[in-house]
PDB file of C-alpha atoms in Angstrom:
ATOM      1  CA  MET A   1      67.506 223.681 139.757  1.00  0.00           C
ATOM      2  CA  SER A   2      67.174 220.853 142.240  1.00  0.00           C
ATOM      3  CA  LEU A   3      67.768 221.572 145.895  1.00  0.00           C
ATOM      4  CA  LYS A   4      69.391 218.251 146.659  1.00  0.00           C
ATOM      5  CA  LYS A   5      70.579 218.218 150.258  1.00  0.00           C
ATOM      6  CA  HIS A   6      74.020 216.950 151.207  1.00  0.00           C
ATOM      7  CA  LYS A   7      74.606 215.271 154.534  1.00  0.00           C
ATOM      8  CA  GLN A   8      76.820 217.373 156.751  1.00  0.00           C
ATOM      9  CA  LYS A   9      79.983 215.642 157.923  1.00  0.00           C
ATOM     10  CA  HIS A  10      80.671 215.230 161.607  1.00  0.00           C
ATOM     11  CA  LYS A  11      82.987 217.948 162.917  1.00  0.00           C
ATOM     12  CA  LEU A  12      85.633 215.404 163.905  1.00  0.00           C
ATOM     13  CA  LEU A  13      85.663 213.944 160.387  1.00  0.00           C
ATOM     14  CA  VAL A  14      85.938 217.428 158.885  1.00  0.00           C
ATOM     15  CA  LEU A  15      88.907 218.111 161.154  1.00  0.00           C
ATOM     16  CA  ALA A  16      90.495 214.702 160.483  1.00  0.00           C
ATOM     17  CA  GLU A  17      90.404 215.416 156.740  1.00  0.00           C
ATOM     18  CA  PHE A  18      91.576 218.991 157.116  1.00  0.00           C
ATOM     19  CA  VAL A  19      94.709 218.393 159.218  1.00  0.00           C
ATOM     20  CA  PRO A  20      96.632 216.316 156.621  1.00  0.00           C
ATOM     21  CA  PHE A  21      95.415 218.664 153.868  1.00  0.00           C
ATOM     22  CA  TRP A  22      96.690 221.676 155.821  1.00  0.00           C
ATOM     23  CA  CYS A  23     100.082 220.015 156.408  1.00  0.00           C
ATOM     24  CA  LEU A  24     100.427 219.266 152.686  1.00  0.00           C
ATOM     25  CA  TYR A  25      99.154 222.746 151.815  1.00  0.00           C
ATOM     26  CA  MET A  26     101.753 224.498 153.964  1.00  0.00           C
ATOM     27  CA  PHE A  27     104.575 222.201 152.814  1.00  0.00           C
ATOM     28  CA  VAL A  28     103.789 222.727 149.117  1.00  0.00           C
ATOM     29  CA  ARG A  29     103.546 226.499 149.608  1.00  0.00           C
ATOM     30  CA  ALA A  30     107.080 226.498 151.009  1.00  0.00           C
ATOM     31  CA  LEU A  31     108.535 224.590 148.046  1.00  0.00           C
ATOM     32  CA  PRO A  32     109.870 226.098 144.815  1.00  0.00           C
ATOM     33  CA  LEU A  33     107.396 225.676 141.956  1.00  0.00           C
ATOM     34  CA  LYS A  34     109.262 222.875 140.158  1.00  0.00           C
ATOM     35  CA  ALA A  35     109.620 220.918 143.394  1.00  0.00           C
ATOM     36  CA  ALA A  36     105.927 221.425 144.193  1.00  0.00           C
ATOM     37  CA  TYR A  37     104.937 220.089 140.776  1.00  0.00           C
ATOM     38  CA  PHE A  38     107.292 217.127 141.194  1.00  0.00           C
ATOM     39  CA  LEU A  39     105.824 216.252 144.587  1.00  0.00           C
ATOM     40  CA  THR A  40     102.145 216.529 143.645  1.00  0.00           C
ATOM     41  CA  ARG A  41     102.642 214.655 140.363  1.00  0.00           C
ATOM     42  CA  ARG A  42     104.314 211.821 142.273  1.00  0.00           C
ATOM     43  CA  LEU A  43     101.574 211.782 144.901  1.00  0.00           C
ATOM     44  CA  PHE A  44      98.883 211.443 142.252  1.00  0.00           C
ATOM     45  CA  SER A  45     100.906 208.854 140.347  1.00  0.00           C
ATOM     46  CA  LEU A  46     100.940 206.864 143.593  1.00  0.00           C
ATOM     47  CA  LEU A  47      97.208 207.459 143.954  1.00  0.00           C
ATOM     48  CA  TYR A  48      96.760 206.080 140.430  1.00  0.00           C
ATOM     49  CA  ILE A  49      98.393 202.832 141.569  1.00  0.00           C
ATOM     50  CA  VAL A  50      96.513 202.398 144.861  1.00  0.00           C
ATOM     51  CA  ASP A  51      93.092 203.773 143.858  1.00  0.00           C
ATOM     52  CA  PHE A  52      91.917 200.731 141.921  1.00  0.00           C
ATOM     53  CA  ARG A  53      88.329 201.925 141.473  1.00  0.00           C
ATOM     54  CA  HIS A  54      89.085 205.292 139.890  1.00  0.00           C
ATOM     55  CA  ARG A  55      91.997 203.914 137.880  1.00  0.00           C
ATOM     56  CA  LYS A  56      89.840 201.242 136.261  1.00  0.00           C
ATOM     57  CA  ARG A  57      86.915 203.608 135.837  1.00  0.00           C
ATOM     58  CA  SER A  58      89.107 206.151 134.028  1.00  0.00           C
ATOM     59  CA  GLN A  59      90.497 203.475 131.715  1.00  0.00           C
ATOM     60  CA  LYS A  60      87.036 202.115 130.891  1.00  0.00           C
ATOM     61  CA  HIS A  61      85.698 205.614 130.225  1.00  0.00           C
ATOM     62  CA  LEU A  62      88.547 206.353 127.807  1.00  0.00           C
ATOM     63  CA  ILE A  63      87.749 203.207 125.832  1.00  0.00           C
ATOM     64  CA  HIS A  64      83.993 203.835 126.086  1.00  0.00           C
ATOM     65  CA  ALA A  65      84.480 207.327 124.634  1.00  0.00           C
ATOM     66  CA  GLY A  66      86.625 206.027 121.787  1.00  0.00           C
ATOM     67  CA  VAL A  67      89.601 208.106 122.920  1.00  0.00           C
ATOM     68  CA  ALA A  68      91.710 205.010 123.636  1.00  0.00           C
ATOM     69  CA  LYS A  69      91.738 201.902 121.455  1.00  0.00           C
ATOM     70  CA  ASN A  70      92.767 199.411 124.152  1.00  0.00           C
ATOM     71  CA  ARG A  71      93.615 199.018 127.853  1.00  0.00           C
ATOM     72  CA  SER A  72      97.289 199.810 127.331  1.00  0.00           C
ATOM     73  CA  GLU A  73      96.569 203.136 125.632  1.00  0.00           C
ATOM     74  CA  ALA A  74      93.816 203.929 128.145  1.00  0.00           C
ATOM     75  CA  GLY A  75      96.216 203.251 131.016  1.00  0.00           C
ATOM     76  CA  LYS A  76      98.793 205.708 129.688  1.00  0.00           C
ATOM     77  CA  ILE A  77      96.245 208.498 129.196  1.00  0.00           C
ATOM     78  CA  ALA A  78      94.574 207.825 132.563  1.00  0.00           C
ATOM     79  CA  HIS A  79      97.942 207.923 134.331  1.00  0.00           C
ATOM     80  CA  ARG A  80      98.732 211.283 132.739  1.00  0.00           C
ATOM     81  CA  ALA A  81      95.258 212.526 133.738  1.00  0.00           C
ATOM     82  CA  PHE A  82      95.967 211.683 137.387  1.00  0.00           C
ATOM     83  CA  ALA A  83      99.324 213.492 137.144  1.00  0.00           C
ATOM     84  CA  SER A  84      97.559 216.508 135.619  1.00  0.00           C
ATOM     85  CA  PHE A  85      95.207 216.601 138.583  1.00  0.00           C
ATOM     86  CA  GLY A  86      98.250 216.524 140.863  1.00  0.00           C
ATOM     87  CA  MET A  87      99.646 219.559 139.043  1.00  0.00           C
ATOM     88  CA  LEU A  88      96.315 221.311 139.588  1.00  0.00           C
ATOM     89  CA  LEU A  89      96.684 220.765 143.335  1.00  0.00           C
ATOM     90  CA  ALA A  90     100.088 222.481 143.298  1.00  0.00           C
ATOM     91  CA  GLU A  91      98.637 225.331 141.228  1.00  0.00           C
ATOM     92  CA  ILE A  92      95.714 225.850 143.600  1.00  0.00           C
ATOM     93  CA  ILE A  93      98.068 226.031 146.576  1.00  0.00           C
ATOM     94  CA  LYS A  94     100.603 228.315 144.897  1.00  0.00           C
ATOM     95  CA  MET A  95      98.256 230.399 142.752  1.00  0.00           C
ATOM     96  CA  ASP A  96      98.771 233.634 144.644  1.00  0.00           C
ATOM     97  CA  GLN A  97     102.555 233.144 144.444  1.00  0.00           C
ATOM     98  CA  HIS A  98     102.905 232.513 140.712  1.00  0.00           C
ATOM     99  CA  PHE A  99      99.755 233.202 138.719  1.00  0.00           C
ATOM    100  CA  LYS A 100      99.525 236.263 136.478  1.00  0.00           C
ATOM    101  CA  PRO A 101      96.586 236.699 134.063  1.00  0.00           C
ATOM    102  CA  GLU A 102      98.951 237.955 131.366  1.00  0.00           C
ATOM    103  CA  LYS A 103     100.522 234.468 131.303  1.00  0.00           C
ATOM    104  CA  VAL A 104      97.288 233.164 129.752  1.00  0.00           C
ATOM    105  CA  ILE A 105      97.331 232.997 125.943  1.00  0.00           C
ATOM    106  CA  ILE A 106      93.963 233.119 124.167  1.00  0.00           C
ATOM    107  CA  ARG A 107      93.631 230.655 121.291  1.00  0.00           C
ATOM    108  CA  GLY A 108      90.862 229.164 119.210  1.00  0.00           C
ATOM    109  CA  ASP A 109      87.895 230.557 117.316  1.00  0.00           C
ATOM    110  CA  GLU A 110      88.503 234.092 116.044  1.00  0.00           C
ATOM    111  CA  LYS A 111      84.899 235.239 116.433  1.00  0.00           C
ATOM    112  CA  SER A 112      84.788 234.085 120.062  1.00  0.00           C
ATOM    113  CA  ARG A 113      88.060 235.877 120.731  1.00  0.00           C
ATOM    114  CA  GLU A 114      86.641 239.056 119.212  1.00  0.00           C
ATOM    115  CA  GLU A 115      83.323 238.740 121.102  1.00  0.00           C
ATOM    116  CA  ALA A 116      84.952 238.204 124.501  1.00  0.00           C
ATOM    117  CA  PHE A 117      88.332 239.936 124.275  1.00  0.00           C
ATOM    118  CA  GLY A 118      88.149 242.397 121.371  1.00  0.00           C
ATOM    119  CA  THR A 119      89.790 245.664 122.364  1.00  0.00           C
ATOM    120  CA  GLY A 120      87.229 248.338 123.152  1.00  0.00           C
ATOM    121  CA  HIS A 121      84.179 246.552 121.747  1.00  0.00           C
ATOM    122  CA  ASN A 122      84.032 243.209 123.522  1.00  0.00           C
ATOM    123  CA  ARG A 123      80.851 242.148 125.302  1.00  0.00           C
ATOM    124  CA  ASN A 124      79.765 239.929 128.147  1.00  0.00           C
ATOM    125  CA  VAL A 125      79.317 236.246 127.335  1.00  0.00           C
ATOM    126  CA  ILE A 126      78.162 232.981 128.891  1.00  0.00           C
ATOM    127  CA  VAL A 127      81.266 230.816 129.301  1.00  0.00           C
ATOM    128  CA  VAL A 128      80.731 227.052 129.358  1.00  0.00           C
ATOM    129  CA  THR A 129      83.757 225.101 130.463  1.00  0.00           C
ATOM    130  CA  ALA A 130      84.973 221.809 131.899  1.00  0.00           C
ATOM    131  CA  HIS A 131      87.044 220.288 134.695  1.00  0.00           C
ATOM    132  CA  TYR A 132      90.042 220.460 132.429  1.00  0.00           C
ATOM    133  CA  GLY A 133      93.617 221.677 132.938  1.00  0.00           C
ATOM    134  CA  ASN A 134      93.352 224.466 135.509  1.00  0.00           C
ATOM    135  CA  TRP A 135      89.755 225.657 135.651  1.00  0.00           C
ATOM    136  CA  GLU A 136      90.335 227.242 139.079  1.00  0.00           C
ATOM    137  CA  MET A 137      92.215 230.255 137.712  1.00  0.00           C
ATOM    138  CA  ALA A 138      89.898 230.786 134.735  1.00  0.00           C
ATOM    139  CA  GLY A 139      87.364 233.146 136.319  1.00  0.00           C
ATOM    140  CA  THR A 140      89.844 235.746 137.523  1.00  0.00           C
ATOM    141  CA  ALA A 141      91.992 235.492 134.381  1.00  0.00           C
ATOM    142  CA  TRP A 142      89.003 235.834 132.025  1.00  0.00           C
ATOM    143  CA  ALA A 143      87.643 238.845 133.907  1.00  0.00           C
ATOM    144  CA  THR A 144      91.045 240.542 133.974  1.00  0.00           C
ATOM    145  CA  LEU A 145      91.829 239.920 130.301  1.00  0.00           C
ATOM    146  CA  SER A 146      88.360 240.906 129.053  1.00  0.00           C
ATOM    147  CA  GLY A 147      87.958 243.890 131.368  1.00  0.00           C
ATOM    148  CA  ILE A 148      84.486 242.618 132.335  1.00  0.00           C
ATOM    149  CA  PRO A 149      83.734 241.165 135.817  1.00  0.00           C
ATOM    150  CA  MET A 150      82.970 237.442 136.047  1.00  0.00           C
ATOM    151  CA  VAL A 151      80.389 235.537 138.094  1.00  0.00           C
ATOM    152  CA  SER A 152      80.825 231.762 138.225  1.00  0.00           C
ATOM    153  CA  VAL A 153      78.909 228.924 139.842  1.00  0.00           C
ATOM    154  CA  MET A 154      80.339 227.117 142.859  1.00  0.00           C
ATOM    155  CA  ARG A 155      79.323 223.755 144.234  1.00  0.00           C
ATOM    156  CA  PRO A 156      79.559 223.709 148.065  1.00  0.00           C
ATOM    157  CA  PHE A 157      82.605 221.804 149.320  1.00  0.00           C
ATOM    158  CA  ASN A 158      82.049 218.583 151.253  1.00  0.00           C
ATOM    159  CA  ASN A 159      84.663 219.822 153.711  1.00  0.00           C
ATOM    160  CA  PRO A 160      84.146 223.542 154.438  1.00  0.00           C
ATOM    161  CA  LEU A 161      87.597 223.979 156.011  1.00  0.00           C
ATOM    162  CA  ILE A 162      89.343 222.675 152.897  1.00  0.00           C
ATOM    163  CA  GLY A 163      86.946 224.687 150.751  1.00  0.00           C
ATOM    164  CA  ARG A 164      87.928 227.891 152.514  1.00  0.00           C
ATOM    165  CA  TYR A 165      91.577 227.445 151.547  1.00  0.00           C
ATOM    166  CA  ILE A 166      90.753 226.660 147.929  1.00  0.00           C
ATOM    167  CA  LEU A 167      88.224 229.477 147.543  1.00  0.00           C
ATOM    168  CA  LYS A 168      90.542 232.214 148.758  1.00  0.00           C
ATOM    169  CA  ASN A 169      92.577 231.785 145.570  1.00  0.00           C
ATOM    170  CA  ARG A 170      89.569 231.312 143.282  1.00  0.00           C
ATOM    171  CA  THR A 171      87.875 234.660 143.797  1.00  0.00           C
ATOM    172  CA  SER A 172      89.134 238.228 143.423  1.00  0.00           C
ATOM    173  CA  GLY A 173      87.867 241.775 143.056  1.00  0.00           C
ATOM    174  CA  VAL A 174      86.788 241.019 139.479  1.00  0.00           C
ATOM    175  CA  HIS A 175      85.537 237.459 140.040  1.00  0.00           C
ATOM    176  CA  GLU A 176      82.817 236.329 142.415  1.00  0.00           C
ATOM    177  CA  THR A 177      81.062 232.998 142.892  1.00  0.00           C
ATOM    178  CA  VAL A 178      77.435 232.052 143.535  1.00  0.00           C
ATOM    179  CA  ASN A 179      76.070 228.841 144.997  1.00  0.00           C
ATOM    180  CA  LYS A 180      75.018 226.169 142.513  1.00  0.00           C
ATOM    181  CA  HIS A 181      71.566 225.801 144.078  1.00  0.00           C
ATOM    182  CA  GLY A 182      69.239 228.422 142.632  1.00  0.00           C
ATOM    183  CA  CYS A 183      72.053 229.938 140.584  1.00  0.00           C
ATOM    184  CA  VAL A 184      70.011 230.812 137.467  1.00  0.00           C
ATOM    185  CA  ARG A 185      68.449 233.855 139.141  1.00  0.00           C
ATOM    186  CA  ASP A 186      71.881 235.110 140.289  1.00  0.00           C
ATOM    187  CA  LEU A 187      73.360 234.565 136.833  1.00  0.00           C
ATOM    188  CA  LEU A 188      70.482 236.368 135.118  1.00  0.00           C
ATOM    189  CA  LYS A 189      71.093 239.325 137.421  1.00  0.00           C
ATOM    190  CA  ALA A 190      74.812 239.266 136.558  1.00  0.00           C
ATOM    191  CA  ILE A 191      74.087 239.154 132.816  1.00  0.00           C
ATOM    192  CA  ARG A 192      71.729 242.127 133.119  1.00  0.00           C
ATOM    193  CA  GLN A 193      74.579 243.957 134.869  1.00  0.00           C
ATOM    194  CA  LYS A 194      76.715 243.248 131.762  1.00  0.00           C
ATOM    195  CA  LYS A 195      78.958 240.785 133.595  1.00  0.00           C
ATOM    196  CA  ASN A 196      80.378 237.551 132.207  1.00  0.00           C
ATOM    197  CA  VAL A 197      79.045 234.334 133.711  1.00  0.00           C
ATOM    198  CA  ALA A 198      80.728 230.920 133.718  1.00  0.00           C
ATOM    199  CA  LEU A 199      79.454 227.397 134.337  1.00  0.00           C
ATOM    200  CA  LEU A 200      81.167 223.996 134.487  1.00  0.00           C
ATOM    201  CA  VAL A 201      78.904 221.693 132.491  1.00  0.00           C
ATOM    202  CA  ASP A 202      80.941 218.511 131.973  1.00  0.00           C
ATOM    203  CA  GLN A 203      79.622 216.521 134.948  1.00  0.00           C
ATOM    204  CA  HIS A 204      76.473 214.424 135.283  1.00  0.00           C
ATOM    205  CA  ALA A 205      73.274 216.412 135.821  1.00  0.00           C
ATOM    206  CA  GLY A 206      70.227 215.170 137.677  1.00  0.00           C
ATOM    207  CA  SER A 207      66.975 214.720 135.762  1.00  0.00           C
ATOM    208  CA  SER A 208      65.636 218.093 136.971  1.00  0.00           C
ATOM    209  CA  GLU A 209      68.856 219.924 136.050  1.00  0.00           C
ATOM    210  CA  GLY A 210      69.749 218.595 132.633  1.00  0.00           C
ATOM    211  CA  VAL A 211      68.738 217.035 129.343  1.00  0.00           C
ATOM    212  CA  GLU A 212      70.061 213.968 127.563  1.00  0.00           C
ATOM    213  CA  THR A 213      72.839 214.648 125.088  1.00  0.00           C
ATOM    214  CA  LEU A 214      75.645 212.752 123.396  1.00  0.00           C
ATOM    215  CA  PHE A 215      79.220 213.184 124.612  1.00  0.00           C
ATOM    216  CA  PHE A 216      81.942 211.339 122.700  1.00  0.00           C
ATOM    217  CA  GLY A 217      79.107 209.479 120.989  1.00  0.00           C
ATOM    218  CA  GLN A 218      77.618 208.107 124.228  1.00  0.00           C
ATOM    219  CA  PRO A 219      74.442 209.182 126.094  1.00  0.00           C
ATOM    220  CA  CYS A 220      74.786 211.469 129.101  1.00  0.00           C
ATOM    221  CA  ARG A 221      72.768 214.116 130.900  1.00  0.00           C
ATOM    222  CA  THR A 222      74.133 217.657 130.671  1.00  0.00           C
ATOM    223  CA  HIS A 223      73.314 220.761 132.694  1.00  0.00           C
ATOM    224  CA  MET A 224      70.908 222.973 130.751  1.00  0.00           C
ATOM    225  CA  SER A 225      71.397 226.227 132.719  1.00  0.00           C
ATOM    226  CA  PRO A 226      73.579 227.849 130.016  1.00  0.00           C
ATOM    227  CA  ALA A 227      70.923 227.040 127.408  1.00  0.00           C
ATOM    228  CA  LEU A 228      68.195 228.599 129.568  1.00  0.00           C
ATOM    229  CA  LEU A 229      70.309 231.718 130.101  1.00  0.00           C
ATOM    230  CA  HIS A 230      71.145 232.035 126.406  1.00  0.00           C
ATOM    231  CA  LEU A 231      67.557 231.613 125.222  1.00  0.00           C
ATOM    232  CA  LYS A 232      66.365 234.134 127.820  1.00  0.00           C
ATOM    233  CA  THR A 233      69.021 236.830 127.255  1.00  0.00           C
ATOM    234  CA  LYS A 234      70.416 236.246 123.714  1.00  0.00           C
ATOM    235  CA  VAL A 235      73.932 236.623 125.185  1.00  0.00           C
ATOM    236  CA  PRO A 236      76.290 234.338 123.211  1.00  0.00           C
ATOM    237  CA  ILE A 237      77.697 231.147 124.701  1.00  0.00           C
ATOM    238  CA  VAL A 238      81.461 230.656 124.363  1.00  0.00           C
ATOM    239  CA  PRO A 239      82.752 227.094 124.962  1.00  0.00           C
ATOM    240  CA  MET A 240      86.220 227.162 126.535  1.00  0.00           C
ATOM    241  CA  ILE A 241      88.861 225.030 128.242  1.00  0.00           C
ATOM    242  CA  SER A 242      91.791 226.250 130.372  1.00  0.00           C
ATOM    243  CA  ARG A 243      94.693 224.189 129.074  1.00  0.00           C
ATOM    244  CA  ARG A 244      97.985 223.927 130.950  1.00  0.00           C
ATOM    245  CA  ALA A 245     100.766 224.898 128.534  1.00  0.00           C
ATOM    246  CA  ASP A 246     103.809 223.917 130.616  1.00  0.00           C
ATOM    247  CA  ASP A 247     105.079 223.560 134.187  1.00  0.00           C
ATOM    248  CA  ASP A 248     105.781 227.273 134.660  1.00  0.00           C
ATOM    249  CA  PHE A 249     102.224 228.551 135.297  1.00  0.00           C
ATOM    250  CA  ASN A 250     101.519 229.304 131.639  1.00  0.00           C
ATOM    251  CA  PHE A 251      98.026 228.486 130.380  1.00  0.00           C
ATOM    252  CA  GLU A 252      95.859 228.749 127.286  1.00  0.00           C
ATOM    253  CA  PHE A 253      92.212 229.644 126.960  1.00  0.00           C
ATOM    254  CA  VAL A 254      91.150 227.533 123.981  1.00  0.00           C
ATOM    255  CA  LEU A 255      87.827 228.834 122.632  1.00  0.00           C
ATOM    256  CA  GLY A 256      85.233 227.082 120.514  1.00  0.00           C
ATOM    257  CA  LYS A 257      82.834 228.795 118.121  1.00  0.00           C
ATOM    258  CA  PRO A 258      80.294 231.098 119.795  1.00  0.00           C
ATOM    259  CA  ILE A 259      76.756 229.767 120.051  1.00  0.00           C
ATOM    260  CA  GLU A 260      74.083 232.242 118.951  1.00  0.00           C
ATOM    261  CA  TYR A 261      70.949 230.174 118.511  1.00  0.00           C
ATOM    262  CA  ILE A 262      67.760 231.317 116.801  1.00  0.00           C
ATOM    263  CA  PRO A 263      64.770 229.864 118.724  1.00  0.00           C
ATOM    264  CA  THR A 264      62.270 227.752 116.787  1.00  0.00           C
ATOM    265  CA  GLY A 265      59.330 228.289 119.138  1.00  0.00           C
ATOM    266  CA  ASP A 266      59.642 224.757 120.536  1.00  0.00           C
ATOM    267  CA  LYS A 267      61.192 225.555 123.928  1.00  0.00           C
ATOM    268  CA  GLU A 268      61.973 221.957 124.880  1.00  0.00           C
ATOM    269  CA  ALA A 269      63.675 221.259 121.557  1.00  0.00           C
ATOM    270  CA  ASP A 270      65.557 224.565 121.703  1.00  0.00           C
ATOM    271  CA  ILE A 271      66.956 223.787 125.155  1.00  0.00           C
ATOM    272  CA  LYS A 272      68.050 220.332 124.019  1.00  0.00           C
ATOM    273  CA  ASN A 273      69.622 221.673 120.807  1.00  0.00           C
ATOM    274  CA  VAL A 274      71.619 224.402 122.543  1.00  0.00           C
ATOM    275  CA  THR A 275      72.752 222.010 125.281  1.00  0.00           C
ATOM    276  CA  GLN A 276      73.943 219.529 122.659  1.00  0.00           C
ATOM    277  CA  MET A 277      75.790 222.305 120.824  1.00  0.00           C
ATOM    278  CA  TYR A 278      77.963 223.259 123.790  1.00  0.00           C
ATOM    279  CA  THR A 279      78.385 219.624 124.836  1.00  0.00           C
ATOM    280  CA  SER A 280      79.746 218.801 121.373  1.00  0.00           C
ATOM    281  CA  ALA A 281      81.944 221.908 121.417  1.00  0.00           C
ATOM    282  CA  LEU A 282      83.554 220.896 124.722  1.00  0.00           C
ATOM    283  CA  GLU A 283      84.024 217.344 123.445  1.00  0.00           C
ATOM    284  CA  LYS A 284      85.978 218.682 120.482  1.00  0.00           C
ATOM    285  CA  LEU A 285      88.203 220.837 122.700  1.00  0.00           C
ATOM    286  CA  ILE A 286      88.849 218.054 125.232  1.00  0.00           C
ATOM    287  CA  ALA A 287      89.688 215.544 122.489  1.00  0.00           C
ATOM    288  CA  GLU A 288      92.661 217.651 121.341  1.00  0.00           C
ATOM    289  CA  LEU A 289      94.571 216.804 124.548  1.00  0.00           C
ATOM    290  CA  PRO A 290      92.429 214.377 126.575  1.00  0.00           C
ATOM    291  CA  GLU A 291      94.865 213.775 129.454  1.00  0.00           C
ATOM    292  CA  GLN A 292      93.970 217.086 131.096  1.00  0.00           C
ATOM    293  CA  TRP A 293      90.307 216.117 131.597  1.00  0.00           C
ATOM    294  CA  LEU A 294      88.822 214.385 134.657  1.00  0.00           C
ATOM    295  CA  TRP A 295      88.147 210.904 133.238  1.00  0.00           C
ATOM    296  CA  ALA A 296      87.257 209.289 136.577  1.00  0.00           C
ATOM    297  CA  HIS A 297      83.915 211.116 136.745  1.00  0.00           C
ATOM    298  CA  ARG A 298      80.801 209.044 135.981  1.00  0.00           C
ATOM    299  CA  ARG A 299      79.754 211.203 133.056  1.00  0.00           C
ATOM    300  CA  TRP A 300      77.698 208.768 130.979  1.00  0.00           C
ATOM    301  CA  LEU A 301      74.324 207.120 131.465  1.00  0.00           C
ATOM    302  CA  ASN A 302      75.313 203.763 129.950  1.00  0.00           C
ATOM    303  CA  ILE A 303      78.451 202.946 131.958  1.00  0.00           C
ATOM    304  CA  HIS A 304      79.071 202.927 135.740  1.00  0.00           C
ATOM    305  CA  ARG A 305      75.589 204.277 136.363  1.00  0.00           C
ATOM    306  CA  LYS A 306      72.170 202.718 136.944  1.00  0.00           C
ATOM    307  CA  ARG A 307      69.655 204.377 134.646  1.00  0.00           C
ATOM    308  CA  ARG A 308      66.841 203.770 137.123  1.00  0.00           C
ATOM    309  CA  SER A 309      68.467 206.286 139.494  1.00  0.00           C
ATOM    310  CA  PRO A 310      69.844 208.889 137.086  1.00  0.00           C
ATOM    311  CA  ALA A 311      69.994 211.719 139.599  1.00  0.00           C
ATOM    312  CA  THR A 312      72.612 209.904 141.652  1.00  0.00           C
ATOM    313  CA  ALA A 313      75.975 211.608 141.241  1.00  0.00           C
TER     314      ALA A 313
END
């Protein structure tokens, strides 16, 4: 994995960003759930109007991916995607007040459900997931429902003060996080300890971290860590999204078919094949209800990205 260094923000800038976040955080925590959802949805609907760059980028990505046929349809889906992200903010802030793992319904592929959640004979798996719905609660919920501890990968926050508030609701006694940089060794250790591991693989990967795949029919570069782990350990990969079911803290784990790949002896081809398999699986899951995915991200290599500097996020 690449050890790309991030510039540290000046302390005054960190504080200037944190103060309004903290005020919003405390205000939302004090609100009833419905009111909190209403507020954060409206805030992100306003952001959709004023944030021209991400609004247009989301719309273009929806058309580029073939999810929307025209600008009008793309605008409606993109607007709902912004509102969904607003709901996520309320859920992050109020997670300890309202979230219960038993409110998560497990849907999707029967074999994956049996592998990961079968009573008495389930096993640890490699979960590949996306920035979709509410991914923040997924680690703790999965570990609780499966009865097997979870280790997931965390990207360091640009603002450590904000990160501290978000992280305190992400982890638990059954769910721990490891830093993205050099995570493969930590995840291998977790797998050998019979723990579940989870990785978000729907964002652009640098040339040293990923391989080229197709996502919604367009070229992108996808993180290959799950493929490396699977080929090394033979532990099955389960593609999954955490879909929001309503505005009452009910969610669904929607599972794709488990990936259990038989190596061909060509390591490079095997890595690429497995990576494409889980990329395609996530595409299929996201396409069922696309407005809960993060469409503003520069996912593809052939739109909003210069190919001569592919490692730029």
